[in-house]
């Protein structure tokens, strides 16, 4: 399961691309949907600066997205459309070296100030959500920096949601 950071700008840009995919593959017959479908298909077919910039901000390869959508749209028009997940699932995210596999961290012990604990344990100690620490570690930050930034974010009110219980 992927942990989403609501403050991660990549998620916004991925949602923009996802909406364009939905528009391009829409089968609704009304005038607005037909216009959105034509516009989205033209956007995917173009190699415009806007298209490349959105793909880069979403950390997607523009050439791969363009080719995948070209094949998908052609398959849909020919009535052979299967699923987007099968076609786009092969693409790897950029900077894989920065984002290590989370499964290697499950149960990992982190030491700070002579205290050993797991991410959930540190989250309870510091009264911050565990995903806040995990997301910062995924972005390549050191553990001490991740804890410090997460605590500062909690104090400044940038972390929303249900409060973490104090045990």
mmCIF file of C-alpha atoms in Angstrom:
data_model
loop_
_atom_site.group_PDB
_atom_site.id
_atom_site.type_symbol
_atom_site.label_atom_id
_atom_site.label_comp_id
_atom_site.label_asym_id
_atom_site.label_seq_id
_atom_site.Cartn_x
_atom_site.Cartn_y
_atom_site.Cartn_z
ATOM 1 C CA UNK A 1 0.000 0.000 0.000
ATOM 2 C CA UNK A 2 1.382 3.385 -0.955
ATOM 3 C CA UNK A 3 1.315 6.088 1.712
ATOM 4 C CA UNK A 4 0.220 9.385 0.187
ATOM 5 C CA UNK A 5 1.437 12.699 1.484
ATOM 6 C CA UNK A 6 -1.329 15.243 1.028
ATOM 7 C CA UNK A 7 1.280 18.000 0.743
ATOM 8 C CA UNK A 8 3.262 16.252 -2.012
ATOM 9 C CA UNK A 9 2.914 18.363 -5.204
ATOM 10 C CA UNK A 10 3.517 15.278 -7.377
ATOM 11 C CA UNK A 11 0.114 13.966 -6.315
ATOM 12 C CA UNK A 12 -1.604 17.068 -7.732
ATOM 13 C CA UNK A 13 0.118 16.653 -11.100
ATOM 14 C CA UNK A 14 -0.639 12.918 -11.179
ATOM 15 C CA UNK A 15 -4.293 13.763 -10.604
ATOM 16 C CA UNK A 16 -4.145 16.208 -13.542
ATOM 17 C CA UNK A 17 -2.814 13.436 -15.808
ATOM 18 C CA UNK A 18 -5.374 10.962 -14.425
ATOM 19 C CA UNK A 19 -8.229 13.378 -15.155
ATOM 20 C CA UNK A 20 -6.938 13.869 -18.703
ATOM 21 C CA UNK A 21 -6.863 10.067 -19.120
ATOM 22 C CA UNK A 22 -10.460 9.810 -17.872
ATOM 23 C CA UNK A 23 -11.527 12.585 -20.251
ATOM 24 C CA UNK A 24 -9.691 11.029 -23.226
ATOM 25 C CA UNK A 25 -11.305 7.629 -22.624
ATOM 26 C CA UNK A 26 -14.772 8.921 -21.732
ATOM 27 C CA UNK A 27 -17.653 7.302 -23.624
ATOM 28 C CA UNK A 28 -20.312 9.841 -22.667
ATOM 29 C CA UNK A 29 -22.192 11.316 -25.630
ATOM 30 C CA UNK A 30 -23.129 14.784 -24.338
ATOM 31 C CA UNK A 31 -21.561 17.911 -25.863
ATOM 32 C CA UNK A 32 -19.330 18.793 -22.889
ATOM 33 C CA UNK A 33 -17.914 15.269 -22.606
ATOM 34 C CA UNK A 34 -17.260 15.111 -26.341
ATOM 35 C CA UNK A 35 -15.405 18.437 -26.175
ATOM 36 C CA UNK A 36 -13.372 17.284 -23.149
ATOM 37 C CA UNK A 37 -12.570 14.014 -24.948
ATOM 38 C CA UNK A 38 -11.307 15.838 -28.068
ATOM 39 C CA UNK A 39 -9.286 18.296 -25.977
ATOM 40 C CA UNK A 40 -7.689 15.559 -23.834
ATOM 41 C CA UNK A 41 -6.838 13.412 -26.854
ATOM 42 C CA UNK A 42 -5.266 16.403 -28.593
ATOM 43 C CA UNK A 43 -3.266 17.172 -25.432
ATOM 44 C CA UNK A 44 -1.894 13.614 -25.275
ATOM 45 C CA UNK A 45 -1.123 13.634 -29.012
ATOM 46 C CA UNK A 46 0.726 16.948 -28.794
ATOM 47 C CA UNK A 47 4.263 17.347 -27.641
ATOM 48 C CA UNK A 48 3.493 20.743 -26.164
ATOM 49 C CA UNK A 49 5.532 22.384 -23.438
ATOM 50 C CA UNK A 50 2.461 22.182 -21.184
ATOM 51 C CA UNK A 51 2.179 18.395 -21.647
ATOM 52 C CA UNK A 52 5.893 17.820 -21.018
ATOM 53 C CA UNK A 53 5.886 20.081 -17.948
ATOM 54 C CA UNK A 54 2.875 18.352 -16.356
ATOM 55 C CA UNK A 55 4.451 14.924 -16.959
ATOM 56 C CA UNK A 56 7.760 16.068 -15.486
ATOM 57 C CA UNK A 57 6.029 17.522 -12.415
ATOM 58 C CA UNK A 58 4.187 14.193 -11.969
ATOM 59 C CA UNK A 59 7.507 12.359 -12.414
ATOM 60 C CA UNK A 60 6.252 10.557 -15.515
ATOM 61 C CA UNK A 61 8.137 10.052 -18.753
ATOM 62 C CA UNK A 62 6.294 12.212 -21.354
ATOM 63 C CA UNK A 63 7.296 9.947 -24.265
ATOM 64 C CA UNK A 64 6.002 6.862 -22.448
ATOM 65 C CA UNK A 65 2.738 8.573 -21.469
ATOM 66 C CA UNK A 66 2.200 9.806 -25.035
ATOM 67 C CA UNK A 67 2.883 6.369 -26.562
ATOM 68 C CA UNK A 68 0.762 4.528 -23.965
ATOM 69 C CA UNK A 69 -2.180 6.857 -24.507
ATOM 70 C CA UNK A 70 -1.809 6.621 -28.297
ATOM 71 C CA UNK A 71 -2.064 2.810 -28.057
ATOM 72 C CA UNK A 72 -4.899 2.958 -25.516
ATOM 73 C CA UNK A 73 -6.970 5.435 -27.539
ATOM 74 C CA UNK A 74 -6.420 3.396 -30.718
ATOM 75 C CA UNK A 75 -7.467 0.206 -28.896
ATOM 76 C CA UNK A 76 -10.571 1.937 -27.532
ATOM 77 C CA UNK A 77 -11.538 3.259 -30.965
ATOM 78 C CA UNK A 78 -11.138 -0.252 -32.415
ATOM 79 C CA UNK A 79 -13.164 -1.771 -29.578
ATOM 80 C CA UNK A 80 -10.208 -3.729 -28.162
ATOM 81 C CA UNK A 81 -9.708 -1.689 -24.997
ATOM 82 C CA UNK A 82 -8.749 -3.788 -21.961
ATOM 83 C CA UNK A 83 -7.477 -1.782 -18.986
ATOM 84 C CA UNK A 84 -5.225 1.196 -18.360
ATOM 85 C CA UNK A 85 -3.544 -0.513 -15.419
ATOM 86 C CA UNK A 86 -2.076 -3.212 -17.694
ATOM 87 C CA UNK A 87 -0.664 -0.660 -20.113
ATOM 88 C CA UNK A 88 0.721 1.937 -17.703
ATOM 89 C CA UNK A 89 1.802 -0.382 -14.904
ATOM 90 C CA UNK A 90 5.158 -1.067 -16.556
ATOM 91 C CA UNK A 91 6.426 2.491 -16.144
ATOM 92 C CA UNK A 92 8.872 3.041 -13.308
ATOM 93 C CA UNK A 93 8.965 6.257 -11.313
ATOM 94 C CA UNK A 94 11.985 8.495 -11.613
ATOM 95 C CA UNK A 95 14.674 8.724 -8.955
ATOM 96 C CA UNK A 96 14.125 5.173 -7.735
ATOM 97 C CA UNK A 97 17.402 5.367 -5.828
ATOM 98 C CA UNK A 98 15.959 8.111 -3.611
ATOM 99 C CA UNK A 99 12.733 6.209 -2.929
ATOM 100 C CA UNK A 100 13.772 2.925 -1.394
ATOM 101 C CA UNK A 101 11.380 0.034 -0.962
ATOM 102 C CA UNK A 102 9.319 0.552 2.203
ATOM 103 C CA UNK A 103 9.114 -3.186 2.849
ATOM 104 C CA UNK A 104 12.788 -3.137 3.788
ATOM 105 C CA UNK A 105 11.906 -0.742 6.622
ATOM 106 C CA UNK A 106 9.052 -2.655 8.228
ATOM 107 C CA UNK A 107 10.131 -3.355 11.785
ATOM 108 C CA UNK A 108 13.394 -1.451 11.305
ATOM 109 C CA UNK A 109 14.842 0.013 14.495
ATOM 110 C CA UNK A 110 15.950 3.651 14.494
ATOM 111 C CA UNK A 111 18.258 5.033 17.179
ATOM 112 C CA UNK A 112 18.187 8.662 18.299
ATOM 113 C CA UNK A 113 19.546 10.072 21.574
ATOM 114 C CA UNK A 114 20.303 6.534 22.761
ATOM 115 C CA UNK A 115 16.680 5.403 22.378
ATOM 116 C CA UNK A 116 15.826 2.554 19.998
ATOM 117 C CA UNK A 117 12.355 2.282 18.462
ATOM 118 C CA UNK A 118 10.431 1.662 15.230
ATOM 119 C CA UNK A 119 8.722 4.359 13.124
ATOM 120 C CA UNK A 120 5.328 3.784 14.816
ATOM 121 C CA UNK A 121 7.046 3.889 18.208
ATOM 122 C CA UNK A 122 8.803 7.157 17.410
ATOM 123 C CA UNK A 123 5.525 8.563 16.083
ATOM 124 C CA UNK A 124 3.805 7.801 19.404
ATOM 125 C CA UNK A 125 6.720 9.262 21.389
ATOM 126 C CA UNK A 126 6.719 12.488 19.384
ATOM 127 C CA UNK A 127 2.921 12.724 18.947
ATOM 128 C CA UNK A 128 3.111 12.803 15.149
ATOM 129 C CA UNK A 129 1.573 10.516 12.513
ATOM 130 C CA UNK A 130 3.840 7.665 11.327
ATOM 131 C CA UNK A 131 3.274 8.525 7.638
ATOM 132 C CA UNK A 132 4.827 11.930 8.295
ATOM 133 C CA UNK A 133 8.100 10.271 9.282
ATOM 134 C CA UNK A 134 7.895 7.622 6.533
ATOM 135 C CA UNK A 135 7.252 10.164 3.764
ATOM 136 C CA UNK A 136 10.248 12.218 4.820
ATOM 137 C CA UNK A 137 12.439 9.107 4.913
ATOM 138 C CA UNK A 138 11.172 8.176 1.422
ATOM 139 C CA UNK A 139 12.293 11.552 0.120
ATOM 140 C CA UNK A 140 15.853 10.718 1.199
ATOM 141 C CA UNK A 141 16.105 12.631 4.476
ATOM 142 C CA UNK A 142 18.062 11.356 7.460
ATOM 143 C CA UNK A 143 16.017 9.980 10.373
ATOM 144 C CA UNK A 144 16.874 12.814 12.787
ATOM 145 C CA UNK A 145 15.963 15.438 10.165
ATOM 146 C CA UNK A 146 12.711 13.618 9.344
ATOM 147 C CA UNK A 147 11.683 13.573 13.022
ATOM 148 C CA UNK A 148 12.601 17.229 13.528
ATOM 149 C CA UNK A 149 10.676 18.390 10.434
ATOM 150 C CA UNK A 150 7.632 16.271 11.320
ATOM 151 C CA UNK A 151 7.519 17.705 14.854
ATOM 152 C CA UNK A 152 7.857 21.261 13.498
ATOM 153 C CA UNK A 153 5.081 20.592 10.973
ATOM 154 C CA UNK A 154 2.823 19.291 13.755
ATOM 155 C CA UNK A 155 3.523 22.365 15.911
ATOM 156 C CA UNK A 156 2.828 24.751 13.041
ATOM 157 C CA UNK A 157 -0.461 22.979 12.278
ATOM 158 C CA UNK A 158 0.522 21.776 8.804
ATOM 159 C CA UNK A 159 -0.351 18.169 9.647
ATOM 160 C CA UNK A 160 -4.108 17.886 9.622
ATOM 161 C CA UNK A 161 -6.339 14.993 10.481
ATOM 162 C CA UNK A 162 -7.141 13.144 13.633
ATOM 163 C CA UNK A 163 -4.839 13.883 16.551
ATOM 164 C CA UNK A 164 -2.414 11.153 17.518
ATOM 165 C CA UNK A 165 -3.254 9.624 20.877
ATOM 166 C CA UNK A 166 -0.791 10.028 23.722
ATOM 167 C CA UNK A 167 0.011 6.655 25.255
#
